mmCIF file of C-alpha atoms in Angstrom:
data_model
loop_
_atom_site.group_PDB
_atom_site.id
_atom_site.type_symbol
_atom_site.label_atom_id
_atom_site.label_comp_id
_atom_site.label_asym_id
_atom_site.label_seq_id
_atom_site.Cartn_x
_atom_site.Cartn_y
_atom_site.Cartn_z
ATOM 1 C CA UNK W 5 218.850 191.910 101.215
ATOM 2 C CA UNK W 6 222.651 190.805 101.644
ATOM 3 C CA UNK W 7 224.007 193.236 104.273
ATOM 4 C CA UNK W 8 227.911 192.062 103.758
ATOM 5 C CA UNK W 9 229.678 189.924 102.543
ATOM 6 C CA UNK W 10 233.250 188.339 104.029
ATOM 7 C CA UNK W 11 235.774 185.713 103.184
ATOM 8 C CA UNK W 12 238.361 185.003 105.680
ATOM 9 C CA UNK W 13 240.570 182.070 106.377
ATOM 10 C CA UNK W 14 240.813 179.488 108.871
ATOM 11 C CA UNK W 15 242.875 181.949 111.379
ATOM 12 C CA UNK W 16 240.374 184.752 111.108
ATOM 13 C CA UNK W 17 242.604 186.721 108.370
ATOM 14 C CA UNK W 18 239.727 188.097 106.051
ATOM 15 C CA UNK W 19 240.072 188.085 102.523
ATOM 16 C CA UNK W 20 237.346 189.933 100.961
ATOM 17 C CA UNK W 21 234.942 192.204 102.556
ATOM 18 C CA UNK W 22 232.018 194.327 101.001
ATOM 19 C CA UNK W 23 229.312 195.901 102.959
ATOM 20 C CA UNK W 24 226.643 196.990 101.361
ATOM 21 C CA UNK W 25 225.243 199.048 104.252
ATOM 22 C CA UNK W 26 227.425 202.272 106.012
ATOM 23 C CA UNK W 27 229.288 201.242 108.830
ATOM 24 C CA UNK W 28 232.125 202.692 111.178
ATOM 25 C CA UNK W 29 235.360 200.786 110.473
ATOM 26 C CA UNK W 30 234.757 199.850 114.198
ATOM 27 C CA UNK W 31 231.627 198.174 113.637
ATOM 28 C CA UNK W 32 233.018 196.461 110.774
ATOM 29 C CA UNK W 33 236.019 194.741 112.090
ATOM 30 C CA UNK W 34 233.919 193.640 115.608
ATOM 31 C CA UNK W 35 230.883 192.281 113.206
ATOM 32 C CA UNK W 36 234.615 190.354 111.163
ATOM 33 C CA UNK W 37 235.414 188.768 114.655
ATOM 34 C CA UNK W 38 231.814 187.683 115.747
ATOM 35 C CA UNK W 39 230.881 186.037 111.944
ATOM 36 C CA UNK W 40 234.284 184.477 112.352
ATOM 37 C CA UNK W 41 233.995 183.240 115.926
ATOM 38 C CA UNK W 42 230.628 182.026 114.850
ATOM 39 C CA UNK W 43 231.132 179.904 112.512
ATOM 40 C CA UNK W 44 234.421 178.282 113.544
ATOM 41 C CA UNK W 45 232.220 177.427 116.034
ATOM 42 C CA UNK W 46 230.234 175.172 113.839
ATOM 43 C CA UNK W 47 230.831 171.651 113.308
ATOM 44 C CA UNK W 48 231.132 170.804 109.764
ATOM 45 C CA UNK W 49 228.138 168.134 109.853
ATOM 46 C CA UNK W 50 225.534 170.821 110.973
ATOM 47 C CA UNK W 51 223.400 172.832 108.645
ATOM 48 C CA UNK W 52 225.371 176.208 106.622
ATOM 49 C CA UNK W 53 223.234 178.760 107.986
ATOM 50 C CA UNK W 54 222.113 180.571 111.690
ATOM 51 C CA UNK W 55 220.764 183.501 113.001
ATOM 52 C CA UNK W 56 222.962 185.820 114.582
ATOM 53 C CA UNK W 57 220.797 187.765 116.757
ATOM 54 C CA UNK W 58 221.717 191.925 116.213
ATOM 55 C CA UNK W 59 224.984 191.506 114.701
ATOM 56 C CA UNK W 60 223.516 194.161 112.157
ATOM 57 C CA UNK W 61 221.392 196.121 114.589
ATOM 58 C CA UNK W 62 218.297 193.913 112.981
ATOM 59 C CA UNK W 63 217.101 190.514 114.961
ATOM 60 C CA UNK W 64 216.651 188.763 111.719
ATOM 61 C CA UNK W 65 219.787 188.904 110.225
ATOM 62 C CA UNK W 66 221.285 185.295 109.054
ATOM 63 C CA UNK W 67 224.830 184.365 108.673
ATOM 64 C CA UNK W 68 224.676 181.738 105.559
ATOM 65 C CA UNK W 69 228.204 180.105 104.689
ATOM 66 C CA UNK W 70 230.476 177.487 102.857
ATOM 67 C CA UNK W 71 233.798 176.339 103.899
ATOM 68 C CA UNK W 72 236.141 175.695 101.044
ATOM 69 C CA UNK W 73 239.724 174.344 101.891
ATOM 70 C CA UNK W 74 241.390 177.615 104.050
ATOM 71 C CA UNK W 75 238.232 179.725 103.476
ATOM 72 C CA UNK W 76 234.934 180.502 104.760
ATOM 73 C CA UNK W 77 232.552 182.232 102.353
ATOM 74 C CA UNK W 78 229.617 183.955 104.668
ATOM 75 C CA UNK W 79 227.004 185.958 103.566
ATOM 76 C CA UNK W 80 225.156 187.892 105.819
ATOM 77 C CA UNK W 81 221.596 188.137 105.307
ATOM 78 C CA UNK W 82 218.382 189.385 106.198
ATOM 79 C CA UNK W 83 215.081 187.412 106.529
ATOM 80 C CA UNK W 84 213.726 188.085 103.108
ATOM 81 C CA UNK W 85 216.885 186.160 101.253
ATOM 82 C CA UNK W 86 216.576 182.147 101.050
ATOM 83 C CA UNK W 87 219.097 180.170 102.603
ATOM 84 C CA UNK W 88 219.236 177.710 100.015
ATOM 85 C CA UNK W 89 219.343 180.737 97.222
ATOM 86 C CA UNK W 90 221.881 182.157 98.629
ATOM 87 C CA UNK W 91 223.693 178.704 99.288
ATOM 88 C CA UNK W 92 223.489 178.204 95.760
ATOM 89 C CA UNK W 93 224.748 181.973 95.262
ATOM 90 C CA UNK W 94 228.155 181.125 97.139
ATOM 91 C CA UNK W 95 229.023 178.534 94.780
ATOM 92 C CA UNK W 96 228.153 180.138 91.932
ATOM 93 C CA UNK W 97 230.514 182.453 93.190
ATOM 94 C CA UNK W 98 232.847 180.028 94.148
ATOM 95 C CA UNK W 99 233.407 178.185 90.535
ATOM 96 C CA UNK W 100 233.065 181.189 88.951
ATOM 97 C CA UNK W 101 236.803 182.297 90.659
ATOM 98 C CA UNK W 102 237.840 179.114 90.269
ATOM 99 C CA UNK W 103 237.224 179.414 86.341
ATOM 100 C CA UNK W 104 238.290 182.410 86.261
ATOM 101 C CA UNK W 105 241.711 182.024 88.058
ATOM 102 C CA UNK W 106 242.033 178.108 87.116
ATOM 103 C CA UNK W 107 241.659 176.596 90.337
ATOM 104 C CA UNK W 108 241.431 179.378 92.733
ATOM 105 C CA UNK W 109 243.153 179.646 96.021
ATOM 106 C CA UNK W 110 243.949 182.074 99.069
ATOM 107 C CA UNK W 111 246.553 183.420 97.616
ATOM 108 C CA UNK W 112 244.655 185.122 94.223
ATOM 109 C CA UNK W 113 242.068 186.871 96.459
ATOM 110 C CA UNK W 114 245.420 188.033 97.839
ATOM 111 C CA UNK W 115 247.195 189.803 94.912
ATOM 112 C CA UNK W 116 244.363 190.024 92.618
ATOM 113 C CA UNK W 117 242.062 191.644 94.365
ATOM 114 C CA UNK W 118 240.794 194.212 91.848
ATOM 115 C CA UNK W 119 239.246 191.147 89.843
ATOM 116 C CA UNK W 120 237.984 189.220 92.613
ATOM 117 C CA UNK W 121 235.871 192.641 93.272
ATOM 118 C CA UNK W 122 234.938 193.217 89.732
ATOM 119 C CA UNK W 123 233.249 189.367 89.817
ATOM 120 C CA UNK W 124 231.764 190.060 92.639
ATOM 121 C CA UNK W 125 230.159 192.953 91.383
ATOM 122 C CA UNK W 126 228.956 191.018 88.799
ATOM 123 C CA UNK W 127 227.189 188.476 91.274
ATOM 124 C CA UNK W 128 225.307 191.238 93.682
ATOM 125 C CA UNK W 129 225.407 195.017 93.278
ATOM 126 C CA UNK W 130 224.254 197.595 96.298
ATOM 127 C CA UNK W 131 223.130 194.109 98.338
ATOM 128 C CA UNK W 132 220.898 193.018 95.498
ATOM 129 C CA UNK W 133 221.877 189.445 93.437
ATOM 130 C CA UNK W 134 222.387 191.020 89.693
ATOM 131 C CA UNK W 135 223.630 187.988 87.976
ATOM 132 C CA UNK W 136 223.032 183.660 89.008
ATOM 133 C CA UNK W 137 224.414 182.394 85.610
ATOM 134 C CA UNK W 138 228.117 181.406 85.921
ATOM 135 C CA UNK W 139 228.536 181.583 82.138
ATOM 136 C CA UNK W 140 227.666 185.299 81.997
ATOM 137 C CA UNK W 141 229.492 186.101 84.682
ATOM 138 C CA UNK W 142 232.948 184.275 83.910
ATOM 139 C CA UNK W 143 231.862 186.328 79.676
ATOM 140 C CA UNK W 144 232.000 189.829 81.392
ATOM 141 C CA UNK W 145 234.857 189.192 83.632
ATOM 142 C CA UNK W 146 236.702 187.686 80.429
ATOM 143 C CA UNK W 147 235.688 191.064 78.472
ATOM 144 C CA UNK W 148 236.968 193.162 81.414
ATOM 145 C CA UNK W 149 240.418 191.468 81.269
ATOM 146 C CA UNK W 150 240.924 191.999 77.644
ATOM 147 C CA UNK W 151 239.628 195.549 77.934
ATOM 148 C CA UNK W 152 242.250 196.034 81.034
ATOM 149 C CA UNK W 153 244.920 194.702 78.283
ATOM 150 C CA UNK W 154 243.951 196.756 75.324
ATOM 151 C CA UNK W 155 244.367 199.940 77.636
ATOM 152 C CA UNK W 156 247.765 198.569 79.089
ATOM 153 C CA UNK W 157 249.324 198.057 75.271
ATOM 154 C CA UNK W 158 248.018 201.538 74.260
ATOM 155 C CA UNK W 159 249.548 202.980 77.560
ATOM 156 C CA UNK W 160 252.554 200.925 77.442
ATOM 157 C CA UNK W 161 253.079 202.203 73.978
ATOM 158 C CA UNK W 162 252.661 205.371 74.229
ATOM 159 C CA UNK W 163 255.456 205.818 77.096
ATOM 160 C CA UNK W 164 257.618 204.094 74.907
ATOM 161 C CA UNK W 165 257.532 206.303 72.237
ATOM 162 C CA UNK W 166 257.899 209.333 74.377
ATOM 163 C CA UNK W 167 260.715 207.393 75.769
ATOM 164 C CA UNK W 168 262.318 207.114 72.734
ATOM 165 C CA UNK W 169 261.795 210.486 71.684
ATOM 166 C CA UNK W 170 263.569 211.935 74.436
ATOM 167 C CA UNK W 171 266.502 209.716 74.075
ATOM 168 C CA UNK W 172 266.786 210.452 70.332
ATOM 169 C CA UNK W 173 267.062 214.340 70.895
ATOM 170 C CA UNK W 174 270.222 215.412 68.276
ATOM 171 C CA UNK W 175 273.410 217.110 69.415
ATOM 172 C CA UNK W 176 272.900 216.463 73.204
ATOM 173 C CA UNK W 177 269.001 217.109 74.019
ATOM 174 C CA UNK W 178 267.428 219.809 75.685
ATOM 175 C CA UNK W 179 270.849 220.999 77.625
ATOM 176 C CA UNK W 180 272.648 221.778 74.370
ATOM 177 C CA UNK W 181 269.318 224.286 73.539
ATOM 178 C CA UNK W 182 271.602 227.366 73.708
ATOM 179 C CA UNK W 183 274.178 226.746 72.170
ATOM 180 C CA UNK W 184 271.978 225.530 69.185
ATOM 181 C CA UNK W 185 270.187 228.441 69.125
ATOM 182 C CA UNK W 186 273.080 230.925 68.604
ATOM 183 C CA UNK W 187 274.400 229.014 65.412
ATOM 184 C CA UNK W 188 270.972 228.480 64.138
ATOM 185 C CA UNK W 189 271.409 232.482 64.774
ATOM 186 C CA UNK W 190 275.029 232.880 62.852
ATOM 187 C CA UNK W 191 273.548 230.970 59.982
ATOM 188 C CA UNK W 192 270.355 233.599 59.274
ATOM 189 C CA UNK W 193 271.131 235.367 55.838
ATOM 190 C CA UNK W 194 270.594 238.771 56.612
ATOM 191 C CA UNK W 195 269.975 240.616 53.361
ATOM 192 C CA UNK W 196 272.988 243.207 53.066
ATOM 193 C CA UNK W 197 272.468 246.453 55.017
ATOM 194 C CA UNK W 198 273.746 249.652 54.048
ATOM 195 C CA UNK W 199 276.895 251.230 55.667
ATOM 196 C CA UNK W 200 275.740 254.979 55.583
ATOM 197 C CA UNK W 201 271.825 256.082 56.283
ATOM 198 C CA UNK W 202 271.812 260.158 55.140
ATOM 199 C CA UNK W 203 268.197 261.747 55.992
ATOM 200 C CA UNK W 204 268.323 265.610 54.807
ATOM 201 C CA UNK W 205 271.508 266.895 56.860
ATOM 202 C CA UNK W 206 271.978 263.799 59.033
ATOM 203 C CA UNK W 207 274.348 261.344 58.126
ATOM 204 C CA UNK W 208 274.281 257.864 60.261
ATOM 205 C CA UNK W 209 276.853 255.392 60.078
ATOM 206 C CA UNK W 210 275.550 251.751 60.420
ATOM 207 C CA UNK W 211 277.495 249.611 62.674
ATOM 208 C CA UNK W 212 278.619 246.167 61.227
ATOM 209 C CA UNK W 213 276.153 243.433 63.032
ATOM 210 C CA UNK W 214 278.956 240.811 62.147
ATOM 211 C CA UNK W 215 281.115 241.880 64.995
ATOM 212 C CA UNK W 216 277.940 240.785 67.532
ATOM 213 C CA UNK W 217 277.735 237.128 65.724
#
């Protein structure tokens, strides 16, 4: 099983970081430092991959890695992953941001991080490897981004016609309500009413309702 995964640069600055087990944000920043102090240790001619004694509470747990340019890309592991599988799993990874971003660097793991997350996701889900075909992977994250566009036209569209609406409002929008009202009022044509009401001996005199207008 793949117990986290973590990019970080040259100076330690991390990247990307999914754990795929619960862990207090304390424990998850000291294991950042230790993987990092690890393998900076390492000289680039040795083998990618060494144990790491109880850095997850478990004495089998392997840190496997690639350095590309300002970033490391380490996987930690437990014993039942291979090191070569997952060796081949980081550069999957690996092309499939650089395909995806055309010729990835530090900086889009940096502003585009939702995406970077949503590939990953497509790679290994809940510590299990879903997806080793770089095709497939670089097909959904393609569908995602036009999906992600669709929505944004439809949003963006709809704001703008509410936008408009509201600056199209006749005779001086929603303040000049009243004032609208009482000549929509004045303008009613009120059938003519009569001027004297007589019921047996009671005579009532009807008050002209033009005075009130």
């Amino acid at each position: 099983m793949i117990n986290a995964i973590l990019v970080f640069n040259n100076h330690g600055k991390p990247r990307l970081v999914r754990f795929y087990q619960h862990l207090a944000e304390e424990a998850q920043q000291q294991i950042l430092r230790d993987a990092f102090h690890m393998v900076l240790r390492r000289d680039e001619h040795v083998c990618n991959f060494l144990e790491c004694g109880s850095l997850f509470g478990s004495p089998d747990c392997k840190l496997i890695y690639r350095h590309y340019a300002t970033l490391y890309f380490v996987f930690c592991v437990d014993s039942s992953e291979s090191e070569l599988g997952i060796l081949d799993l980081i550069q999957v990874f690996v092309e499939t941001l650089d395909k995806c971003f055309e010729n990835v660097c530090e900086l889009d793991l940096i502003f585009h991080m939702d995406k970077v997350h949503y590939i990953l996701q497509e790679v290994v889900i809940g510590g299990m490897v879903l997806e080793t075909s770089m095709n497939e992977i670089v097909a959904q994250a393609e569908a995602q981004s036009r999906l992600e566009k669709a929505e944004h036209a439809v949003t963006a569209g709809m704001g703008f016609g509410c936008g408009a609406g509201t600056h199209r409002s006749p005779q001086g929008g929603l303040s000049a309500a009243p004032s609208r009202a009482v000549s929509a009022v004045k303008n009613i044509n009120l059938p003519e009413m009569p001027r004297n009401i007589s019921i047996g001996d009671i005579n009532i005199k009807v008050p002209n309702l033009s005075q009130f207008m």
